[in-house]
CSV table of C-alpha atoms in Angstrom, one decimal:
chain,number,residue,atom,x,y,z
A,3,MET,CA,-8.2,16.6,-12.2
A,4,TRP,CA,-6.6,13.7,-14.2
A,5,GLN,CA,-9.1,14.2,-17.0
A,6,ASP,CA,-8.1,17.9,-17.2
A,7,ALA,CA,-4.4,17.0,-17.3
A,8,LEU,CA,-5.0,14.3,-19.9
A,9,ALA,CA,-7.0,16.7,-22.1
A,10,ALA,CA,-4.1,19.2,-21.9
A,11,HIS,CA,-1.7,16.4,-22.9
A,12,GLN,CA,-3.9,15.5,-25.8
A,13,ALA,CA,-4.1,19.1,-26.9
A,14,GLY,CA,-0.3,19.2,-26.9
A,15,ARG,CA,0.0,21.9,-24.1
A,16,VAL,CA,1.8,19.6,-21.6
A,17,ARG,CA,3.2,16.1,-21.3
A,18,VAL,CA,1.4,14.1,-18.7
A,19,THR,CA,1.7,10.6,-17.2
A,20,GLU,CA,0.4,9.2,-13.9
A,21,VAL,CA,1.7,6.5,-11.6
A,22,ARG,CA,-0.8,4.9,-9.2
A,23,ALA,CA,0.3,2.9,-6.2
A,24,ALA,CA,-1.7,0.7,-3.8
A,25,ASP,CA,-1.1,0.9,-0.1
A,26,PHE,CA,2.6,1.3,0.7
A,27,LEU,CA,4.9,-1.2,2.4
A,28,GLY,CA,8.6,-0.8,3.2
A,29,ALA,CA,10.8,0.6,5.9
A,30,GLY,CA,9.4,4.0,6.8
A,31,ALA,CA,6.3,3.6,4.6
A,32,TYR,CA,3.1,5.4,5.8
A,33,SER,CA,-0.1,3.5,5.2
A,34,PRO,CA,-3.0,2.0,7.1
A,35,PHE,CA,-1.2,-1.3,7.3
A,36,THR,CA,2.1,0.1,8.6
A,37,LEU,CA,0.3,2.4,11.1
A,38,MET,CA,-2.4,0.1,12.4
A,39,VAL,CA,-1.0,-3.4,11.8
A,40,GLY,CA,2.7,-3.6,11.1
A,41,ALA,CA,4.0,-1.8,14.2
A,42,GLN,CA,1.7,-3.8,16.5
A,43,VAL,CA,2.7,-7.1,14.9
A,44,LEU,CA,6.4,-6.3,15.3
A,45,THR,CA,5.9,-5.7,19.0
A,46,GLY,CA,3.6,-8.7,19.5
A,47,ALA,CA,0.7,-6.5,20.5
A,48,PRO,CA,-2.9,-7.3,19.5
A,49,VAL,CA,-4.2,-5.7,16.3
A,50,SER,CA,-7.5,-4.1,15.6
A,51,CYS,CA,-7.9,-3.1,12.0
A,52,PRO,CA,-10.9,-2.0,9.9
A,53,GLY,CA,-12.0,-3.9,6.8
A,54,ASP,CA,-12.1,-7.5,5.7
A,55,LEU,CA,-8.9,-9.0,7.1
A,56,ASP,CA,-9.1,-11.9,4.6
A,57,ALA,CA,-9.8,-9.9,1.4
A,58,PRO,CA,-7.0,-10.0,-1.2
A,59,HIS,CA,-5.3,-6.6,-1.4
A,60,SER,CA,-2.5,-5.1,-3.5
A,61,TRP,CA,0.5,-3.7,-1.7
A,62,SER,CA,3.1,-1.4,-3.3
A,63,TYR,CA,6.7,-1.4,-2.1
A,64,THR,CA,8.0,2.2,-1.8
A,65,GLY,CA,11.1,1.3,-3.7
A,66,ASP,CA,9.0,-0.2,-6.6
A,67,THR,CA,7.0,3.0,-6.6
A,68,ALA,CA,10.1,5.1,-7.0
A,69,ARG,CA,11.4,2.8,-9.8
A,70,THR,CA,8.0,3.1,-11.6
A,71,LEU,CA,8.1,6.9,-11.4
A,72,VAL,CA,11.6,7.0,-12.9
A,73,ALA,CA,10.7,4.5,-15.6
A,74,ALA,CA,7.5,6.4,-16.5
A,75,ALA,CA,9.4,9.7,-16.7
A,76,GLY,CA,12.0,8.2,-19.0
A,77,ASN,CA,9.9,6.3,-21.4
A,78,GLU,CA,8.2,8.0,-24.4
A,79,ALA,CA,5.5,5.3,-24.3
A,80,SER,CA,4.4,6.4,-20.8
A,81,TRP,CA,3.0,9.8,-21.8
A,82,GLY,CA,-0.7,10.3,-21.9
A,83,ARG,CA,-1.7,7.4,-19.7
A,84,ALA,CA,-1.7,6.1,-16.1
A,85,TRP,CA,0.5,3.2,-14.8
A,86,HIS,CA,0.0,0.9,-11.8
A,87,VAL,CA,3.0,0.1,-9.6
A,88,PRO,CA,3.6,-3.7,-9.7
A,89,SER,CA,2.3,-5.2,-6.5
A,90,THR,CA,4.8,-6.7,-4.1
A,91,SER,CA,1.9,-8.8,-2.8
A,92,GLU,CA,-1.8,-9.4,-3.0
A,93,LEU,CA,-2.0,-11.1,0.4
A,94,PRO,CA,-4.9,-10.1,2.7
A,95,VAL,CA,-4.1,-8.1,5.8
A,96,ARG,CA,-4.2,-11.3,7.9
A,97,GLY,CA,-1.7,-13.1,5.6
A,98,LEU,CA,0.6,-10.2,5.3
A,99,ALA,CA,0.6,-9.7,9.1
A,100,ARG,CA,1.5,-13.4,9.5
A,101,ARG,CA,4.4,-13.1,7.0
A,102,LEU,CA,5.7,-9.9,8.7
A,103,ALA,CA,5.7,-11.7,12.1
A,104,GLU,CA,7.6,-14.6,10.6
A,105,ALA,CA,10.2,-12.2,9.0
A,106,ALA,CA,10.6,-10.5,12.4
A,107,GLN,CA,10.6,-13.7,14.4
A,108,ALA,CA,7.7,-12.1,16.4
A,109,PRO,CA,4.8,-14.0,17.9
A,110,ALA,CA,1.9,-15.0,15.7
A,111,PRO,CA,-0.3,-11.9,15.2
A,112,ARG,CA,-3.6,-11.6,17.0
A,113,LEU,CA,-5.9,-9.7,14.6
A,114,GLU,CA,-9.5,-8.7,15.0
A,115,ARG,CA,-11.7,-6.5,12.8
A,116,MET,CA,-12.2,-3.0,14.2
A,117,SER,CA,-15.8,-1.8,14.3
A,118,LEU,CA,-16.9,1.4,12.5
A,119,ARG,CA,-17.7,2.9,15.9
A,120,GLU,CA,-14.2,2.3,17.1
A,121,LEU,CA,-12.8,3.8,13.9
A,122,ALA,CA,-15.0,6.8,14.3
A,123,GLU,CA,-13.8,7.3,17.9
A,124,ILE,CA,-10.2,7.2,16.8
A,125,GLY,CA,-11.0,9.7,14.0
A,126,CYS,CA,-12.1,12.2,16.6
A,127,THR,CA,-8.5,12.6,17.8
A,128,ASP,CA,-6.5,11.6,14.7
A,129,SER,CA,-7.0,13.5,11.5
A,130,ILE,CA,-5.6,10.8,9.3
A,131,MET,CA,-7.8,8.1,10.8
A,132,ALA,CA,-10.8,10.5,10.4
A,133,GLU,CA,-10.5,10.0,6.6
A,134,LEU,CA,-10.4,6.2,6.7
A,135,PRO,CA,-14.2,5.6,7.0
A,136,GLU,CA,-14.7,7.2,3.6
A,137,MET,CA,-12.1,4.9,2.1
A,138,LEU,CA,-13.2,1.7,3.7
A,139,TYR,CA,-14.5,0.4,0.4
A,140,LEU,CA,-10.8,-0.2,-0.4
A,141,TYR,CA,-10.5,-2.6,2.5
A,142,ASP,CA,-14.0,-4.3,2.7
A,143,ARG,CA,-13.6,-6.3,-0.5
A,144,PRO,CA,-10.8,-7.5,-2.8
A,145,ASN,CA,-8.7,-4.7,-4.1
A,146,VAL,CA,-6.2,-5.9,-6.6
A,147,LEU,CA,-4.4,-3.8,-9.3
A,148,ASP,CA,-3.3,-5.1,-12.7
A,149,ALA,CA,0.2,-3.7,-13.4
A,150,SER,CA,0.9,-6.0,-16.4
A,151,PRO,CA,1.4,-3.0,-18.7
A,152,THR,CA,4.0,-1.5,-16.3
A,153,VAL,CA,5.9,-4.8,-16.3
A,154,GLU,CA,5.6,-5.3,-20.1
A,155,ILE,CA,6.2,-1.8,-21.3
A,156,LEU,CA,8.2,0.0,-18.6
A,157,GLY,CA,10.1,-3.2,-17.4
A,158,VAL,CA,9.4,-2.6,-13.7
A,159,VAL,CA,8.9,-5.8,-11.7
A,160,ALA,CA,7.8,-6.1,-8.1
A,161,THR,CA,10.3,-6.7,-5.3
A,162,PRO,CA,9.4,-10.0,-3.6
A,163,VAL,CA,7.2,-9.5,-0.5
A,164,ASP,CA,9.6,-11.4,1.8
A,165,ASP,CA,12.4,-9.0,0.9
A,166,VAL,CA,10.1,-6.1,1.7
A,167,LEU,CA,9.0,-7.6,5.0
A,168,THR,CA,12.5,-8.5,6.0
A,169,GLU,CA,13.5,-4.8,5.4
A,170,MET,CA,10.6,-3.7,7.5
A,171,ALA,CA,11.5,-6.0,10.4
A,172,ALA,CA,15.2,-5.0,10.2
A,173,ALA,CA,14.2,-1.3,10.3
A,174,ALA,CA,12.0,-1.9,13.4
A,175,ARG,CA,14.9,-3.8,15.1
A,176,ASP,CA,17.3,-0.8,14.3
A,177,VAL,CA,14.8,1.6,15.9
A,178,GLN,CA,14.5,-0.6,19.0
A,179,THR,CA,18.3,-0.9,19.3
A,180,ALA,CA,18.8,2.8,19.0
A,181,ARG,CA,16.5,3.5,21.9
């Protein structure tokens, strides 16, 4: 689909740009980390997560994603190409969970790798999780994005990971307080 849009751009029929984000982080973000790890870490519950818990992984803060979209839409140099959102962190799941627990003053996280069988069983009752086995290649090895052109040309820089994790911890406290 991107190739068709790019061809239409090159032919002068439309103006096209694309912004690509990694897995989302931030208060209210929806990603495998926030669904399977973050919520459990914040409550001190054990975590079972598919993939290599120690592989470096790019994480995109939702606010940085929005800023990248706005910057790409407003910059003539952005048309006809794709941009990566600058990563707020490249910590592995285990390291990110540890930092989130520290930000929330929660107990040290207890993580273990989820088996494919467990993931398949969850997928039988959860349509989102049913899609994850096909995407496991993103979590079984390092997955790091290079956003240097976004930083250099569009001027978007990543929000520090500790700011993002503090926001997530505060939002979780607000939800608990509201209950």
